[in-house]
């Protein structure tokens, strides 16, 4: 509910200001006084928004019902109107009701919850893979489908003074992860040292990066733009300074970008996957 309201409000604001015309790339980052989730750009984030709305309805209903009961009991059974208080200690009917009703509510919550959990867990038909590795304190992104090109992504603006040229303090990086739009991207998350957590709220993605262990998740960004996140697991003194920046570009722009990265890394342009890259390396 709140989620839809928020989208309607932002839509209205952009209509008035003309700030976000259709087709203009989105930039998803925290906004001042923001109360709601960031606008969703992946199917998983959409579903998280809907689930959040469902929970909000259930929570509000329960809160209003319990508050109403309290007010009723306070008035109906007040001391001045009841000089001889009731000594009732058991009532089988209401005991069954207050046991069964919460169970039913939990079942209603559990079904979409598990469905969403398994939907977000693994990519059904991944079109490409990016390996995310956490370091103290930056991220590295490898593209195993492109000769294992690896880029390192470090914070670009630690202070307000450094946040020039459109850079966002604590969120922009020197080397963002780049992915094509409308593509199912499998993400393998791991860590080099301590536990980190790779998260992009607009994608509905948050995965722990554990050393010696690969976690899997996926996203399919449906709008081009730049999306930000932060390490979500306290990982040392610079935990607050290892942002996540993902640039979602058109498929053509991505092809050009990855070709350029391969050229810079000296990987033959014909190399597509890690296996053929290592075969080429041993042949030389
Ligand atoms: Cu970290």
PDB file of C-alpha atoms and ligand atoms in Angstrom:
ATOM      1  CA  UNK A   1       0.000   0.000   0.000  1.00  0.00           C
ATOM      2  CA  UNK A   2       2.568   2.483   1.200  1.00  0.00           C
ATOM      3  CA  UNK A   3       4.770   1.246  -1.596  1.00  0.00           C
ATOM      4  CA  UNK A   4       2.226   2.057  -4.300  1.00  0.00           C
ATOM      5  CA  UNK A   5       1.411   5.356  -2.639  1.00  0.00           C
ATOM      6  CA  UNK A   6       5.088   6.228  -2.678  1.00  0.00           C
ATOM      7  CA  UNK A   7       5.367   5.429  -6.370  1.00  0.00           C
ATOM      8  CA  UNK A   8       2.257   7.508  -7.074  1.00  0.00           C
ATOM      9  CA  UNK A   9       3.724  10.398  -5.095  1.00  0.00           C
ATOM     10  CA  UNK A  10       7.080  10.251  -6.861  1.00  0.00           C
ATOM     11  CA  UNK A  11       5.231   9.997 -10.177  1.00  0.00           C
ATOM     12  CA  UNK A  12       3.250  13.124  -9.310  1.00  0.00           C
ATOM     13  CA  UNK A  13       6.372  14.998  -8.239  1.00  0.00           C
ATOM     14  CA  UNK A  14       8.206  14.067 -11.436  1.00  0.00           C
ATOM     15  CA  UNK A  15       5.125  15.078 -13.445  1.00  0.00           C
ATOM     16  CA  UNK A  16       5.144  18.517 -11.821  1.00  0.00           C
ATOM     17  CA  UNK A  17       8.884  19.068 -11.975  1.00  0.00           C
ATOM     18  CA  UNK A  18       9.424  17.210 -15.248  1.00  0.00           C
ATOM     19  CA  UNK A  19      12.410  15.635 -13.525  1.00  0.00           C
ATOM     20  CA  UNK A  20      11.965  12.056 -14.666  1.00  0.00           C
ATOM     21  CA  UNK A  21      10.632  11.856 -18.201  1.00  0.00           C
ATOM     22  CA  UNK A  22       9.873   8.382 -19.570  1.00  0.00           C
ATOM     23  CA  UNK A  23      12.972   6.708 -20.923  1.00  0.00           C
ATOM     24  CA  UNK A  24      15.321   8.803 -18.818  1.00  0.00           C
ATOM     25  CA  UNK A  25      17.738   6.611 -16.899  1.00  0.00           C
ATOM     26  CA  UNK A  26      16.943   6.037 -13.246  1.00  0.00           C
ATOM     27  CA  UNK A  27      19.388   6.622 -10.449  1.00  0.00           C
ATOM     28  CA  UNK A  28      18.410   4.713  -7.364  1.00  0.00           C
ATOM     29  CA  UNK A  29      19.983   5.881  -4.165  1.00  0.00           C
ATOM     30  CA  UNK A  30      18.687   6.921  -0.752  1.00  0.00           C
ATOM     31  CA  UNK A  31      16.768  10.214  -0.793  1.00  0.00           C
ATOM     32  CA  UNK A  32      16.350  12.703   2.029  1.00  0.00           C
ATOM     33  CA  UNK A  33      13.273  12.020   4.186  1.00  0.00           C
ATOM     34  CA  UNK A  34      12.623   8.839   2.272  1.00  0.00           C
ATOM     35  CA  UNK A  35      10.180   6.579   4.106  1.00  0.00           C
ATOM     36  CA  UNK A  36       9.706   3.780   1.653  1.00  0.00           C
ATOM     37  CA  UNK A  37      11.619   1.230  -0.386  1.00  0.00           C
ATOM     38  CA  UNK A  38      13.611   2.456  -3.374  1.00  0.00           C
ATOM     39  CA  UNK A  39      11.751   2.106  -6.705  1.00  0.00           C
ATOM     40  CA  UNK A  40      12.037  -1.500  -7.895  1.00  0.00           C
ATOM     41  CA  UNK A  41      13.917  -2.235 -11.126  1.00  0.00           C
ATOM     42  CA  UNK A  42      13.960  -6.045 -11.001  1.00  0.00           C
ATOM     43  CA  UNK A  43      11.212  -8.695 -10.743  1.00  0.00           C
ATOM     44  CA  UNK A  44      12.539  -9.697  -7.299  1.00  0.00           C
ATOM     45  CA  UNK A  45      12.383  -6.111  -5.990  1.00  0.00           C
ATOM     46  CA  UNK A  46       8.820  -5.809  -7.389  1.00  0.00           C
ATOM     47  CA  UNK A  47       7.782  -8.919  -5.487  1.00  0.00           C
ATOM     48  CA  UNK A  48       9.491  -7.707  -2.312  1.00  0.00           C
ATOM     49  CA  UNK A  49       7.469  -4.483  -2.632  1.00  0.00           C
ATOM     50  CA  UNK A  50       4.188  -6.394  -3.016  1.00  0.00           C
ATOM     51  CA  UNK A  51       5.044  -8.645  -0.070  1.00  0.00           C
ATOM     52  CA  UNK A  52       5.867  -5.577   2.012  1.00  0.00           C
ATOM     53  CA  UNK A  53       2.459  -4.107   1.096  1.00  0.00           C
ATOM     54  CA  UNK A  54       0.670  -7.333   2.095  1.00  0.00           C
ATOM     55  CA  UNK A  55       2.485  -7.396   5.449  1.00  0.00           C
ATOM     56  CA  UNK A  56       1.619  -3.747   6.036  1.00  0.00           C
ATOM     57  CA  UNK A  57      -2.110  -4.511   5.598  1.00  0.00           C
ATOM     58  CA  UNK A  58      -1.878  -7.464   8.015  1.00  0.00           C
ATOM     59  CA  UNK A  59       0.118  -5.493  10.593  1.00  0.00           C
ATOM     60  CA  UNK A  60      -2.251  -2.499  10.507  1.00  0.00           C
ATOM     61  CA  UNK A  61      -5.310  -4.762  10.802  1.00  0.00           C
ATOM     62  CA  UNK A  62      -3.867  -6.565  13.850  1.00  0.00           C
ATOM     63  CA  UNK A  63      -2.761  -3.321  15.506  1.00  0.00           C
ATOM     64  CA  UNK A  64      -6.158  -1.657  15.047  1.00  0.00           C
ATOM     65  CA  UNK A  65      -7.978  -4.798  16.260  1.00  0.00           C
ATOM     66  CA  UNK A  66      -5.829  -5.190  19.414  1.00  0.00           C
ATOM     67  CA  UNK A  67      -5.961  -1.457  20.192  1.00  0.00           C
ATOM     68  CA  UNK A  68      -9.772  -1.558  19.765  1.00  0.00           C
ATOM     69  CA  UNK A  69     -10.044  -4.544  22.134  1.00  0.00           C
ATOM     70  CA  UNK A  70      -7.904  -2.743  24.728  1.00  0.00           C
ATOM     71  CA  UNK A  71     -10.015   0.418  24.576  1.00  0.00           C
ATOM     72  CA  UNK A  72     -13.228  -1.649  24.783  1.00  0.00           C
ATOM     73  CA  UNK A  73     -11.986  -3.631  27.821  1.00  0.00           C
ATOM     74  CA  UNK A  74     -10.762  -0.472  29.568  1.00  0.00           C
ATOM     75  CA  UNK A  75     -14.172   1.141  29.167  1.00  0.00           C
ATOM     76  CA  UNK A  76     -16.507  -1.851  29.530  1.00  0.00           C
ATOM     77  CA  UNK A  77     -14.789  -3.391  32.575  1.00  0.00           C
ATOM     78  CA  UNK A  78     -13.706  -0.201  34.366  1.00  0.00           C
ATOM     79  CA  UNK A  79     -13.704  -0.389  38.201  1.00  0.00           C
ATOM     80  CA  UNK A  80     -16.388   2.283  38.724  1.00  0.00           C
ATOM     81  CA  UNK A  81     -18.936   0.366  36.607  1.00  0.00           C
ATOM     82  CA  UNK A  82     -17.955  -3.056  38.021  1.00  0.00           C
ATOM     83  CA  UNK A  83     -17.899  -2.990  41.834  1.00  0.00           C
ATOM     84  CA  UNK A  84     -17.888  -6.829  41.817  1.00  0.00           C
ATOM     85  CA  UNK A  85     -15.236  -7.825  39.234  1.00  0.00           C
ATOM     86  CA  UNK A  86     -15.633 -10.976  37.139  1.00  0.00           C
ATOM     87  CA  UNK A  87     -13.463 -13.904  38.324  1.00  0.00           C
ATOM     88  CA  UNK A  88     -13.462 -15.717  34.946  1.00  0.00           C
ATOM     89  CA  UNK A  89     -10.133 -17.512  34.411  1.00  0.00           C
ATOM     90  CA  UNK A  90     -10.893 -19.884  31.488  1.00  0.00           C
ATOM     91  CA  UNK A  91     -12.919 -19.752  28.310  1.00  0.00           C
ATOM     92  CA  UNK A  92     -12.358 -22.644  25.916  1.00  0.00           C
ATOM     93  CA  UNK A  93     -13.858 -20.893  22.885  1.00  0.00           C
ATOM     94  CA  UNK A  94     -11.687 -17.774  23.016  1.00  0.00           C
ATOM     95  CA  UNK A  95      -8.593 -19.819  23.924  1.00  0.00           C
ATOM     96  CA  UNK A  96      -9.072 -21.891  20.758  1.00  0.00           C
ATOM     97  CA  UNK A  97      -9.701 -18.689  18.775  1.00  0.00           C
ATOM     98  CA  UNK A  98      -6.577 -16.887  19.963  1.00  0.00           C
ATOM     99  CA  UNK A  99      -4.499 -19.959  19.123  1.00  0.00           C
ATOM    100  CA  UNK A 100      -6.004 -20.778  15.726  1.00  0.00           C
ATOM    101  CA  UNK A 101      -6.278 -17.209  14.390  1.00  0.00           C
ATOM    102  CA  UNK A 102      -2.541 -16.384  14.786  1.00  0.00           C
ATOM    103  CA  UNK A 103      -1.636 -19.746  13.198  1.00  0.00           C
ATOM    104  CA  UNK A 104      -3.828 -18.922  10.191  1.00  0.00           C
ATOM    105  CA  UNK A 105      -2.236 -15.462   9.911  1.00  0.00           C
ATOM    106  CA  UNK A 106       1.269 -16.967  10.029  1.00  0.00           C
ATOM    107  CA  UNK A 107       0.346 -19.483   7.312  1.00  0.00           C
ATOM    108  CA  UNK A 108      -1.011 -16.652   5.141  1.00  0.00           C
ATOM    109  CA  UNK A 109       2.339 -14.866   5.582  1.00  0.00           C
ATOM    110  CA  UNK A 110       4.499 -17.989   5.174  1.00  0.00           C
ATOM    111  CA  UNK A 111       3.178 -19.051   1.746  1.00  0.00           C
ATOM    112  CA  UNK A 112       4.145 -15.896  -0.234  1.00  0.00           C
ATOM    113  CA  UNK A 113       7.256 -15.538   1.932  1.00  0.00           C
ATOM    114  CA  UNK A 114       8.672 -18.943   0.972  1.00  0.00           C
ATOM    115  CA  UNK A 115       7.585 -18.472  -2.638  1.00  0.00           C
ATOM    116  CA  UNK A 116       9.550 -15.204  -2.801  1.00  0.00           C
ATOM    117  CA  UNK A 117      12.535 -16.717  -1.001  1.00  0.00           C
ATOM    118  CA  UNK A 118      12.863 -19.482  -3.593  1.00  0.00           C
ATOM    119  CA  UNK A 119      12.168 -17.109  -6.497  1.00  0.00           C
ATOM    120  CA  UNK A 120      15.046 -14.847  -5.434  1.00  0.00           C
ATOM    121  CA  UNK A 121      17.362 -17.728  -4.549  1.00  0.00           C
ATOM    122  CA  UNK A 122      18.667 -18.927  -7.915  1.00  0.00           C
ATOM    123  CA  UNK A 123      18.538 -17.724 -11.504  1.00  0.00           C
ATOM    124  CA  UNK A 124      16.408 -20.073 -13.596  1.00  0.00           C
ATOM    125  CA  UNK A 125      18.058 -19.254 -16.943  1.00  0.00           C
ATOM    126  CA  UNK A 126      21.072 -17.057 -16.366  1.00  0.00           C
ATOM    127  CA  UNK A 127      22.365 -15.336 -19.501  1.00  0.00           C
ATOM    128  CA  UNK A 128      25.621 -14.266 -17.877  1.00  0.00           C
ATOM    129  CA  UNK A 129      27.504 -14.482 -14.597  1.00  0.00           C
ATOM    130  CA  UNK A 130      29.307 -11.914 -12.502  1.00  0.00           C
ATOM    131  CA  UNK A 131      31.469 -12.994  -9.599  1.00  0.00           C
ATOM    132  CA  UNK A 132      31.475 -10.520  -6.737  1.00  0.00           C
ATOM    133  CA  UNK A 133      34.356 -10.699  -4.294  1.00  0.00           C
ATOM    134  CA  UNK A 134      34.557  -8.652  -1.106  1.00  0.00           C
ATOM    135  CA  UNK A 135      37.878  -7.288   0.123  1.00  0.00           C
ATOM    136  CA  UNK A 136      38.882  -5.047   3.015  1.00  0.00           C
ATOM    137  CA  UNK A 137      37.571  -2.585   1.839  1.00  0.00           C
ATOM    138  CA  UNK A 138      36.403  -2.672  -1.748  1.00  0.00           C
ATOM    139  CA  UNK A 139      34.643  -4.946  -4.198  1.00  0.00           C
ATOM    140  CA  UNK A 140      35.975  -6.791  -7.239  1.00  0.00           C
ATOM    141  CA  UNK A 141      33.773  -7.914 -10.136  1.00  0.00           C
ATOM    142  CA  UNK A 142      34.810 -10.751 -12.457  1.00  0.00           C
ATOM    143  CA  UNK A 143      33.131 -11.677 -15.733  1.00  0.00           C
ATOM    144  CA  UNK A 144      33.791 -15.410 -16.295  1.00  0.00           C
ATOM    145  CA  UNK A 145      31.860 -15.324 -19.610  1.00  0.00           C
ATOM    146  CA  UNK A 146      34.347 -12.756 -20.909  1.00  0.00           C
ATOM    147  CA  UNK A 147      37.703 -14.337 -20.208  1.00  0.00           C
ATOM    148  CA  UNK A 148      37.342 -13.615 -16.482  1.00  0.00           C
ATOM    149  CA  UNK A 149      37.913  -9.873 -16.887  1.00  0.00           C
ATOM    150  CA  UNK A 150      38.136  -8.474 -13.367  1.00  0.00           C
ATOM    151  CA  UNK A 151      37.617  -4.897 -12.265  1.00  0.00           C
ATOM    152  CA  UNK A 152      38.179  -3.433  -8.819  1.00  0.00           C
ATOM    153  CA  UNK A 153      35.625  -1.004  -7.486  1.00  0.00           C
ATOM    154  CA  UNK A 154      36.694   1.474  -4.816  1.00  0.00           C
ATOM    155  CA  UNK A 155      34.958   4.410  -3.182  1.00  0.00           C
ATOM    156  CA  UNK A 156      35.243   7.644  -5.192  1.00  0.00           C
ATOM    157  CA  UNK A 157      34.068  10.244  -2.668  1.00  0.00           C
ATOM    158  CA  UNK A 158      34.672   9.739   1.040  1.00  0.00           C
ATOM    159  CA  UNK A 159      33.981  13.371   1.933  1.00  0.00           C
ATOM    160  CA  UNK A 160      31.597  16.074   0.742  1.00  0.00           C
ATOM    161  CA  UNK A 161      34.620  17.911  -0.738  1.00  0.00           C
ATOM    162  CA  UNK A 162      35.437  14.899  -2.922  1.00  0.00           C
ATOM    163  CA  UNK A 163      31.857  14.575  -4.158  1.00  0.00           C
ATOM    164  CA  UNK A 164      32.341  16.643  -7.308  1.00  0.00           C
ATOM    165  CA  UNK A 165      31.411  15.984 -10.967  1.00  0.00           C
ATOM    166  CA  UNK A 166      28.156  14.256 -10.058  1.00  0.00           C
ATOM    167  CA  UNK A 167      29.842  11.865  -7.648  1.00  0.00           C
ATOM    168  CA  UNK A 168      27.761  10.896  -4.648  1.00  0.00           C
ATOM    169  CA  UNK A 169      29.435  10.873  -1.246  1.00  0.00           C
ATOM    170  CA  UNK A 170      29.859   7.338   0.183  1.00  0.00           C
ATOM    171  CA  UNK A 171      28.100   5.757  -2.836  1.00  0.00           C
ATOM    172  CA  UNK A 172      30.029   6.488  -6.044  1.00  0.00           C
ATOM    173  CA  UNK A 173      32.952   4.282  -7.059  1.00  0.00           C
ATOM    174  CA  UNK A 174      35.906   4.668  -9.404  1.00  0.00           C
ATOM    175  CA  UNK A 175      34.892   1.552 -11.385  1.00  0.00           C
ATOM    176  CA  UNK A 176      31.239   0.553 -11.234  1.00  0.00           C
ATOM    177  CA  UNK A 177      30.038  -2.923 -12.071  1.00  0.00           C
ATOM    178  CA  UNK A 178      28.494  -2.762 -15.567  1.00  0.00           C
ATOM    179  CA  UNK A 179      25.702  -5.068 -16.728  1.00  0.00           C
ATOM    180  CA  UNK A 180      23.296  -5.099 -19.688  1.00  0.00           C
ATOM    181  CA  UNK A 181      19.622  -4.226 -19.262  1.00  0.00           C
ATOM    182  CA  UNK A 182      16.901  -6.933 -19.511  1.00  0.00           C
ATOM    183  CA  UNK A 183      19.435  -9.680 -18.932  1.00  0.00           C
ATOM    184  CA  UNK A 184      19.278 -12.388 -16.287  1.00  0.00           C
ATOM    185  CA  UNK A 185      22.550 -11.994 -14.412  1.00  0.00           C
ATOM    186  CA  UNK A 186      23.684 -14.731 -12.061  1.00  0.00           C
ATOM    187  CA  UNK A 187      25.719 -13.279  -9.193  1.00  0.00           C
ATOM    188  CA  UNK A 188      28.205 -15.409  -7.286  1.00  0.00           C
ATOM    189  CA  UNK A 189      29.220 -13.700  -4.062  1.00  0.00           C
ATOM    190  CA  UNK A 190      32.278 -14.564  -2.009  1.00  0.00           C
ATOM    191  CA  UNK A 191      34.948 -12.881   0.089  1.00  0.00           C
ATOM    192  CA  UNK A 192      38.708 -12.738   0.258  1.00  0.00           C
ATOM    193  CA  UNK A 193      38.991 -12.064   3.978  1.00  0.00           C
ATOM    194  CA  UNK A 194      36.143 -11.366   6.387  1.00  0.00           C
ATOM    195  CA  UNK A 195      32.378 -11.533   5.939  1.00  0.00           C
ATOM    196  CA  UNK A 196      30.935  -8.733   3.810  1.00  0.00           C
ATOM    197  CA  UNK A 197      27.495  -8.390   2.295  1.00  0.00           C
ATOM    198  CA  UNK A 198      26.762  -7.244  -1.248  1.00  0.00           C
ATOM    199  CA  UNK A 199      23.496  -5.353  -1.529  1.00  0.00           C
ATOM    200  CA  UNK A 200      21.573  -3.272  -4.069  1.00  0.00           C
ATOM    201  CA  UNK A 201      18.183  -2.225  -2.630  1.00  0.00           C
ATOM    202  CA  UNK A 202      16.653  -1.300  -6.031  1.00  0.00           C
ATOM    203  CA  UNK A 203      17.410  -4.867  -7.200  1.00  0.00           C
ATOM    204  CA  UNK A 204      16.068  -6.476  -4.013  1.00  0.00           C
ATOM    205  CA  UNK A 205      19.442  -8.187  -3.654  1.00  0.00           C
ATOM    206  CA  UNK A 206      21.476  -8.736  -0.504  1.00  0.00           C
ATOM    207  CA  UNK A 207      23.925 -11.624  -0.217  1.00  0.00           C
ATOM    208  CA  UNK A 208      26.541 -12.425   2.374  1.00  0.00           C
ATOM    209  CA  UNK A 209      30.089 -12.654   1.071  1.00  0.00           C
ATOM    210  CA  UNK A 210      31.695 -15.424   3.113  1.00  0.00           C
ATOM    211  CA  UNK A 211      35.358 -16.358   2.704  1.00  0.00           C
ATOM    212  CA  UNK A 212      35.734 -19.836   1.192  1.00  0.00           C
ATOM    213  CA  UNK A 213      32.083 -20.067   0.278  1.00  0.00           C
ATOM    214  CA  UNK A 214      30.122 -19.015  -2.810  1.00  0.00           C
ATOM    215  CA  UNK A 215      26.610 -17.652  -2.392  1.00  0.00           C
ATOM    216  CA  UNK A 216      24.364 -17.307  -5.394  1.00  0.00           C
ATOM    217  CA  UNK A 217      21.704 -14.781  -6.290  1.00  0.00           C
ATOM    218  CA  UNK A 218      20.460 -13.112  -9.464  1.00  0.00           C
ATOM    219  CA  UNK A 219      18.848 -10.013 -10.874  1.00  0.00           C
ATOM    220  CA  UNK A 220      17.298  -8.836 -14.106  1.00  0.00           C
ATOM    221  CA  UNK A 221      17.448  -5.045 -14.223  1.00  0.00           C
ATOM    222  CA  UNK A 222      14.622  -3.782 -16.401  1.00  0.00           C
ATOM    223  CA  UNK A 223      15.657  -0.112 -16.550  1.00  0.00           C
ATOM    224  CA  UNK A 224      18.985   1.424 -17.448  1.00  0.00           C
ATOM    225  CA  UNK A 225      20.556   3.644 -14.823  1.00  0.00           C
ATOM    226  CA  UNK A 226      22.971   3.660 -11.927  1.00  0.00           C
ATOM    227  CA  UNK A 227      22.036   1.843  -8.757  1.00  0.00           C
ATOM    228  CA  UNK A 228      23.774   2.076  -5.422  1.00  0.00           C
ATOM    229  CA  UNK A 229      24.181  -0.042  -2.343  1.00  0.00           C
ATOM    230  CA  UNK A 230      26.548  -0.543   0.552  1.00  0.00           C
ATOM    231  CA  UNK A 231      28.325  -3.356   2.328  1.00  0.00           C
ATOM    232  CA  UNK A 232      25.712  -4.659   4.765  1.00  0.00           C
ATOM    233  CA  UNK A 233      27.940  -6.565   7.150  1.00  0.00           C
ATOM    234  CA  UNK A 234      30.277  -4.769   9.539  1.00  0.00           C
ATOM    235  CA  UNK A 235      33.668  -5.812   8.214  1.00  0.00           C
ATOM    236  CA  UNK A 236      36.253  -3.537   9.789  1.00  0.00           C
ATOM    237  CA  UNK A 237      37.271   0.088  10.016  1.00  0.00           C
ATOM    238  CA  UNK A 238      36.318   0.997   6.429  1.00  0.00           C
ATOM    239  CA  UNK A 239      33.052  -0.925   6.362  1.00  0.00           C
ATOM    240  CA  UNK A 240      31.213   2.322   5.630  1.00  0.00           C
ATOM    241  CA  UNK A 241      33.518   3.092   2.706  1.00  0.00           C
ATOM    242  CA  UNK A 242      33.013   0.165   0.326  1.00  0.00           C
ATOM    243  CA  UNK A 243      29.949   1.130  -1.702  1.00  0.00           C
ATOM    244  CA  UNK A 244      28.301  -0.898  -4.435  1.00  0.00           C
ATOM    245  CA  UNK A 245      27.655   0.885  -7.730  1.00  0.00           C
ATOM    246  CA  UNK A 246      25.990  -0.924 -10.616  1.00  0.00           C
ATOM    247  CA  UNK A 247      25.577   0.678 -14.021  1.00  0.00           C
ATOM    248  CA  UNK A 248      22.826  -0.884 -16.107  1.00  0.00           C
ATOM    249  CA  UNK A 249      23.399  -0.042 -19.772  1.00  0.00           C
ATOM    250  CA  UNK A 250      21.977  -1.124 -23.134  1.00  0.00           C
ATOM    251  CA  UNK A 251      23.179  -4.453 -24.528  1.00  0.00           C
ATOM    252  CA  UNK A 252      25.203  -2.639 -27.218  1.00  0.00           C
ATOM    253  CA  UNK A 253      26.906  -0.389 -24.666  1.00  0.00           C
ATOM    254  CA  UNK A 254      27.682  -3.424 -22.535  1.00  0.00           C
ATOM    255  CA  UNK A 255      29.227  -5.298 -25.482  1.00  0.00           C
ATOM    256  CA  UNK A 256      31.431  -2.283 -26.225  1.00  0.00           C
ATOM    257  CA  UNK A 257      32.405  -1.905 -22.548  1.00  0.00           C
ATOM    258  CA  UNK A 258      33.314  -5.566 -22.042  1.00  0.00           C
ATOM    259  CA  UNK A 259      35.323  -5.581 -25.314  1.00  0.00           C
ATOM    260  CA  UNK A 260      37.261  -2.570 -24.050  1.00  0.00           C
ATOM    261  CA  UNK A 261      37.884  -4.238 -20.662  1.00  0.00           C
ATOM    262  CA  UNK A 262      39.144  -7.386 -22.412  1.00  0.00           C
ATOM    263  CA  UNK A 263      41.448  -5.350 -24.635  1.00  0.00           C
ATOM    264  CA  UNK A 264      42.867  -3.552 -21.584  1.00  0.00           C
ATOM    265  CA  UNK A 265      43.442  -6.869 -19.809  1.00  0.00           C
ATOM    266  CA  UNK A 266      45.097  -8.375 -22.908  1.00  0.00           C
ATOM    267  CA  UNK A 267      42.458 -11.077 -23.273  1.00  0.00           C
ATOM    268  CA  UNK A 268      41.814 -12.127 -26.917  1.00  0.00           C
ATOM    269  CA  UNK A 269      38.495 -10.659 -28.087  1.00  0.00           C
ATOM    270  CA  UNK A 270      37.355 -14.117 -29.231  1.00  0.00           C
ATOM    271  CA  UNK A 271      37.662 -15.497 -25.693  1.00  0.00           C
ATOM    272  CA  UNK A 272      34.247 -16.014 -24.203  1.00  0.00           C
ATOM    273  CA  UNK A 273      34.597 -18.143 -21.113  1.00  0.00           C
ATOM    274  CA  UNK A 274      37.144 -18.967 -18.451  1.00  0.00           C
ATOM    275  CA  UNK A 275      37.839 -22.457 -19.821  1.00  0.00           C
ATOM    276  CA  UNK A 276      38.866 -21.175 -23.251  1.00  0.00           C
ATOM    277  CA  UNK A 277      40.823 -18.339 -21.613  1.00  0.00           C
ATOM    278  CA  UNK A 278      42.969 -20.785 -19.643  1.00  0.00           C
ATOM    279  CA  UNK A 279      43.312 -23.001 -22.747  1.00  0.00           C
ATOM    280  CA  UNK A 280      44.596 -19.975 -24.661  1.00  0.00           C
ATOM    281  CA  UNK A 281      46.984 -19.178 -21.811  1.00  0.00           C
ATOM    282  CA  UNK A 282      48.509 -22.682 -21.781  1.00  0.00           C
ATOM    283  CA  UNK A 283      48.778 -22.716 -25.594  1.00  0.00           C
ATOM    284  CA  UNK A 284      50.944 -19.581 -25.524  1.00  0.00           C
TER     285      UNK A 284
HETATM  286 CU1  LIG B   1      32.408  -5.109   3.896  1.00  0.00          CU
END
